[in-house]
Amino acid sequence: MEVQELRSIATKSLYLRGLNQVPIGLLLAYWGVLGMVGSLRENTGWSFLLLFVLPLGLLQIASRRILRFYEQTFGRVSYFSPAGLRNSLSAVPLAAGALCGLYLNGQTDSWSGSAAHLNPLLVLLGLGWLVSCWIRDILDRHHLAAWGSLIALGLFPVWGRGGFTNIGVDWLSFILYGVTMVVTGWFDHRSLVHLAPPDWEERSDSGAS
């Protein structure tokens, strides 16, 4: 393999480590379900431990194992390299979309017309992920399909007053967002395996010799 191709694979191997987002997506979906049934509003004592502390501990364990798997299988990539900094920069639209979306979702009751039945959180989360993938240069068909569908759901006028208010707009959004994270993370991982199979370093070394 040529040096330029090896560098491209090393960079993409950092951006496409999609299993990293699977535990986070599962946790968000779990909290969304609990929020819809009212469990998160009634947490005291042991319930707080089971609903918050234990899941966060499991998330930490799962994330460490996934990180170790990627480092052992595809190699370690410095997060202070240009690719690592670009990867960190791609988190900015995600955070901005989440914060702005939560704020706007709290304002929809004061809106009028069809706007009152939109879900800005889903729209901005979907847009945030598309921008994040574009920054990392990994925007693919499954990203467009999954996050585009989330945006379309947010623009569908069935939310707010008279819509899903009774079961909690934000909690249902967490479930949809979490499931979408799991799905796109799995497809990113498959793309990584296809792009850089586990023995790509060995094959590149033999090709260069």
Short mmCIF file of C-alpha atoms in Angstrom, two decimals:
data_model
loop_
_atom_site.label_atom_id
_atom_site.label_comp_id
_atom_site.label_asym_id
_atom_site.label_seq_id
_atom_site.Cartn_x
_atom_site.Cartn_y
_atom_site.Cartn_z
CA MET A 1 0.00 0.00 0.00
CA GLU A 2 1.14 3.53 -0.68
CA VAL A 3 1.92 5.87 2.21
CA GLN A 4 -0.95 8.20 1.31
CA GLU A 5 -3.41 5.29 1.28
CA LEU A 6 -2.17 4.08 4.67
CA ARG A 7 -2.63 7.54 6.15
CA SER A 8 -6.15 7.73 4.74
CA ILE A 9 -7.05 4.37 6.27
CA ALA A 10 -5.55 5.35 9.63
CA THR A 11 -7.60 8.56 9.65
CA LYS A 12 -10.84 6.85 8.63
CA SER A 13 -10.22 4.13 11.24
CA LEU A 14 -10.59 6.81 13.91
CA TYR A 15 -13.69 8.41 12.40
CA LEU A 16 -15.53 5.13 11.74
CA ARG A 17 -15.20 3.51 15.16
CA GLY A 18 -18.96 3.44 15.41
CA LEU A 19 -19.26 0.92 18.24
CA ASN A 20 -18.13 3.74 20.54
CA GLN A 21 -21.54 5.39 20.17
CA VAL A 22 -23.63 2.22 20.62
CA PRO A 23 -23.57 2.15 24.47
CA ILE A 24 -24.43 5.86 24.56
CA GLY A 25 -27.36 5.32 22.21
CA LEU A 26 -28.62 2.40 24.30
CA LEU A 27 -28.36 4.48 27.47
CA LEU A 28 -30.30 7.39 25.95
CA ALA A 29 -33.01 5.03 24.71
CA TYR A 30 -33.15 3.39 28.16
CA TRP A 31 -33.54 6.75 29.89
CA GLY A 32 -36.15 7.73 27.31
CA VAL A 33 -38.25 4.66 28.11
CA LEU A 34 -37.93 5.27 31.84
CA GLY A 35 -38.87 8.91 31.37
CA MET A 36 -41.98 8.02 29.40
CA VAL A 37 -43.24 5.64 32.10
CA GLY A 38 -42.49 8.18 34.85
CA SER A 39 -39.66 6.32 36.58
CA LEU A 40 -37.17 9.17 36.28
CA ARG A 41 -39.54 11.58 38.00
CA GLU A 42 -39.96 9.32 41.03
CA ASN A 43 -36.34 8.32 41.68
CA THR A 44 -35.23 8.21 45.30
CA GLY A 45 -32.62 6.15 47.11
CA TRP A 46 -32.07 2.79 45.48
CA SER A 47 -34.04 3.73 42.39
CA PHE A 48 -31.60 6.58 41.74
CA LEU A 49 -28.73 4.10 42.00
CA LEU A 50 -30.38 1.69 39.56
CA LEU A 51 -31.57 4.30 37.09
CA PHE A 52 -28.53 6.58 36.95
CA VAL A 53 -25.40 5.34 38.71
CA LEU A 54 -25.49 1.70 37.56
CA PRO A 55 -26.18 2.50 33.87
CA LEU A 56 -23.39 5.09 33.85
CA GLY A 57 -21.02 2.53 35.36
CA LEU A 58 -21.98 -0.02 32.73
CA LEU A 59 -21.49 2.64 30.05
CA GLN A 60 -17.97 3.30 31.33
CA ILE A 61 -17.10 -0.41 31.33
CA ALA A 62 -18.52 -0.97 27.85
CA SER A 63 -16.76 2.10 26.45
CA ARG A 64 -13.40 0.96 27.83
CA ARG A 65 -13.80 -2.50 26.36
CA ILE A 66 -14.77 -1.11 22.96
CA LEU A 67 -11.81 1.30 23.03
CA ARG A 68 -9.46 -1.58 23.86
CA PHE A 69 -10.96 -3.67 21.06
CA TYR A 70 -10.41 -0.93 18.47
CA GLU A 71 -6.86 -0.24 19.64
CA GLN A 72 -5.93 -3.93 19.54
CA THR A 73 -7.66 -4.59 16.23
CA PHE A 74 -7.10 -1.42 14.21
CA GLY A 75 -4.29 0.29 16.09
CA ARG A 76 -4.01 3.33 18.32
CA VAL A 77 -4.63 6.76 16.80
CA SER A 78 -3.46 9.87 18.64
CA TYR A 79 -6.33 12.15 19.61
CA PHE A 80 -3.89 15.08 19.48
CA SER A 81 -3.05 14.48 15.84
CA PRO A 82 -4.77 16.58 13.14
CA ALA A 83 -7.25 13.73 12.63
CA GLY A 84 -7.88 13.54 16.38
CA LEU A 85 -8.47 17.27 16.66
CA ARG A 86 -10.81 17.14 13.68
CA ASN A 87 -12.68 14.33 15.39
CA SER A 88 -13.04 16.46 18.53
CA LEU A 89 -14.22 19.43 16.45
CA SER A 90 -16.97 17.25 14.97
CA ALA A 91 -18.56 17.02 18.43
CA VAL A 92 -19.35 20.76 18.43
CA PRO A 93 -22.42 20.56 16.11
CA LEU A 94 -23.70 17.61 18.15
CA ALA A 95 -23.53 19.55 21.42
CA ALA A 96 -24.97 22.69 19.81
CA GLY A 97 -27.84 20.71 18.27
CA ALA A 98 -28.69 19.04 21.57
CA LEU A 99 -28.62 22.24 23.64
CA CYS A 100 -30.50 24.38 21.12
CA GLY A 101 -33.00 21.59 20.43
CA LEU A 102 -33.83 21.08 24.10
CA TYR A 103 -34.29 24.81 24.54
CA LEU A 104 -36.55 25.18 21.49
CA ASN A 105 -38.59 22.12 22.48
CA GLY A 106 -39.42 23.94 25.67
CA GLN A 107 -40.67 26.94 23.70
CA THR A 108 -43.04 25.20 21.27
CA ASP A 109 -46.06 25.67 23.58
CA SER A 110 -45.85 29.41 22.91
CA TRP A 111 -45.63 28.95 19.14
CA SER A 112 -48.66 29.13 16.88
CA GLY A 113 -49.83 27.23 13.83
CA SER A 114 -47.97 24.22 12.50
CA ALA A 115 -44.74 25.34 14.19
CA ALA A 116 -46.25 24.42 17.58
CA HIS A 117 -46.39 20.78 16.46
CA LEU A 118 -42.76 20.46 15.35
CA ASN A 119 -39.91 18.80 17.24
CA PRO A 120 -36.84 21.07 16.97
CA LEU A 121 -34.76 18.66 19.07
CA LEU A 122 -34.96 15.86 16.50
CA VAL A 123 -34.35 18.27 13.63
CA LEU A 124 -31.27 19.85 15.18
CA LEU A 125 -29.86 16.53 16.41
CA GLY A 126 -30.18 15.11 12.91
CA LEU A 127 -28.59 18.18 11.34
CA GLY A 128 -25.84 18.11 13.96
CA TRP A 129 -24.91 14.55 13.08
CA LEU A 130 -24.92 15.22 9.35
CA VAL A 131 -22.58 18.20 9.86
CA SER A 132 -20.41 16.09 12.18
CA CYS A 133 -20.09 13.34 9.56
CA TRP A 134 -19.32 15.96 6.91
CA ILE A 135 -16.54 17.42 9.06
CA ARG A 136 -15.01 13.95 9.42
CA ASP A 137 -15.51 13.26 5.69
CA ILE A 138 -17.44 10.04 6.36
CA LEU A 139 -20.90 11.15 5.22
CA ASP A 140 -22.46 8.06 3.64
CA ARG A 141 -25.84 6.80 2.50
CA HIS A 142 -26.73 5.27 5.85
CA HIS A 143 -26.07 8.61 7.56
CA LEU A 144 -28.29 10.44 5.10
CA ALA A 145 -31.03 7.82 5.46
CA ALA A 146 -30.97 7.56 9.26
CA TRP A 147 -30.40 11.16 10.28
CA GLY A 148 -32.51 12.44 7.38
CA SER A 149 -35.38 10.29 8.66
CA LEU A 150 -34.93 11.76 12.15
CA ILE A 151 -35.10 15.28 10.69
CA ALA A 152 -38.23 14.36 8.73
CA LEU A 153 -39.87 13.01 11.90
CA GLY A 154 -39.07 16.25 13.69
CA LEU A 155 -40.67 18.27 10.90
CA PHE A 156 -43.78 16.10 10.83
CA PRO A 157 -46.46 18.19 12.61
CA VAL A 158 -47.61 15.64 15.21
CA TRP A 159 -45.70 16.89 18.25
CA GLY A 160 -46.48 19.49 20.92
CA ARG A 161 -50.02 20.35 22.03
CA GLY A 162 -52.49 17.69 20.97
CA GLY A 163 -49.70 15.42 19.77
CA PHE A 164 -47.28 13.34 21.80
CA THR A 165 -47.39 15.67 24.81
CA ASN A 166 -48.95 13.07 27.09
CA ILE A 167 -46.07 10.61 26.70
CA GLY A 168 -43.32 13.22 26.74
CA VAL A 169 -41.86 14.73 23.60
CA ASP A 170 -38.28 14.89 24.89
CA TRP A 171 -38.31 11.32 26.23
CA LEU A 172 -39.62 9.93 22.95
CA SER A 173 -36.96 12.00 21.19
CA PHE A 174 -34.29 10.38 23.37
CA ILE A 175 -35.52 6.94 22.32
CA LEU A 176 -35.52 7.78 18.61
CA TYR A 177 -32.14 9.49 18.88
CA GLY A 178 -30.61 6.62 20.84
CA VAL A 179 -31.85 3.99 18.40
CA THR A 180 -30.52 6.03 15.47
CA MET A 181 -27.13 6.28 17.18
CA VAL A 182 -27.03 2.50 17.59
CA VAL A 183 -27.98 1.85 13.96
CA THR A 184 -25.54 4.36 12.42
CA GLY A 185 -22.79 3.28 14.80
CA TRP A 186 -23.17 -0.33 13.69
CA PHE A 187 -23.07 0.64 10.01
CA ASP A 188 -20.01 2.84 10.63
CA HIS A 189 -18.28 -0.14 12.22
CA ARG A 190 -19.13 -2.33 9.24
CA SER A 191 -17.73 0.35 6.94
CA LEU A 192 -14.54 0.36 8.98
CA VAL A 193 -14.17 -3.41 8.76
CA HIS A 194 -14.69 -3.24 5.00
CA LEU A 195 -12.25 -0.34 4.60
CA ALA A 196 -9.51 -1.60 6.90
CA PRO A 197 -9.76 -5.32 7.74
CA PRO A 198 -7.95 -6.27 10.96
CA ASP A 199 -4.81 -7.44 9.15
CA TRP A 200 -4.43 -4.30 7.02
CA GLU A 201 -1.24 -3.25 8.82
CA GLU A 202 0.37 -6.64 8.21
CA ARG A 203 -0.71 -6.63 4.57
CA SER A 204 0.65 -3.12 4.06
CA ASP A 205 3.99 -4.12 5.59
CA SER A 206 4.27 -7.15 3.29
CA GLY A 207 3.33 -5.03 0.30
CA ALA A 208 5.99 -2.47 1.10
CA SER A 209 8.73 -5.07 1.53
#
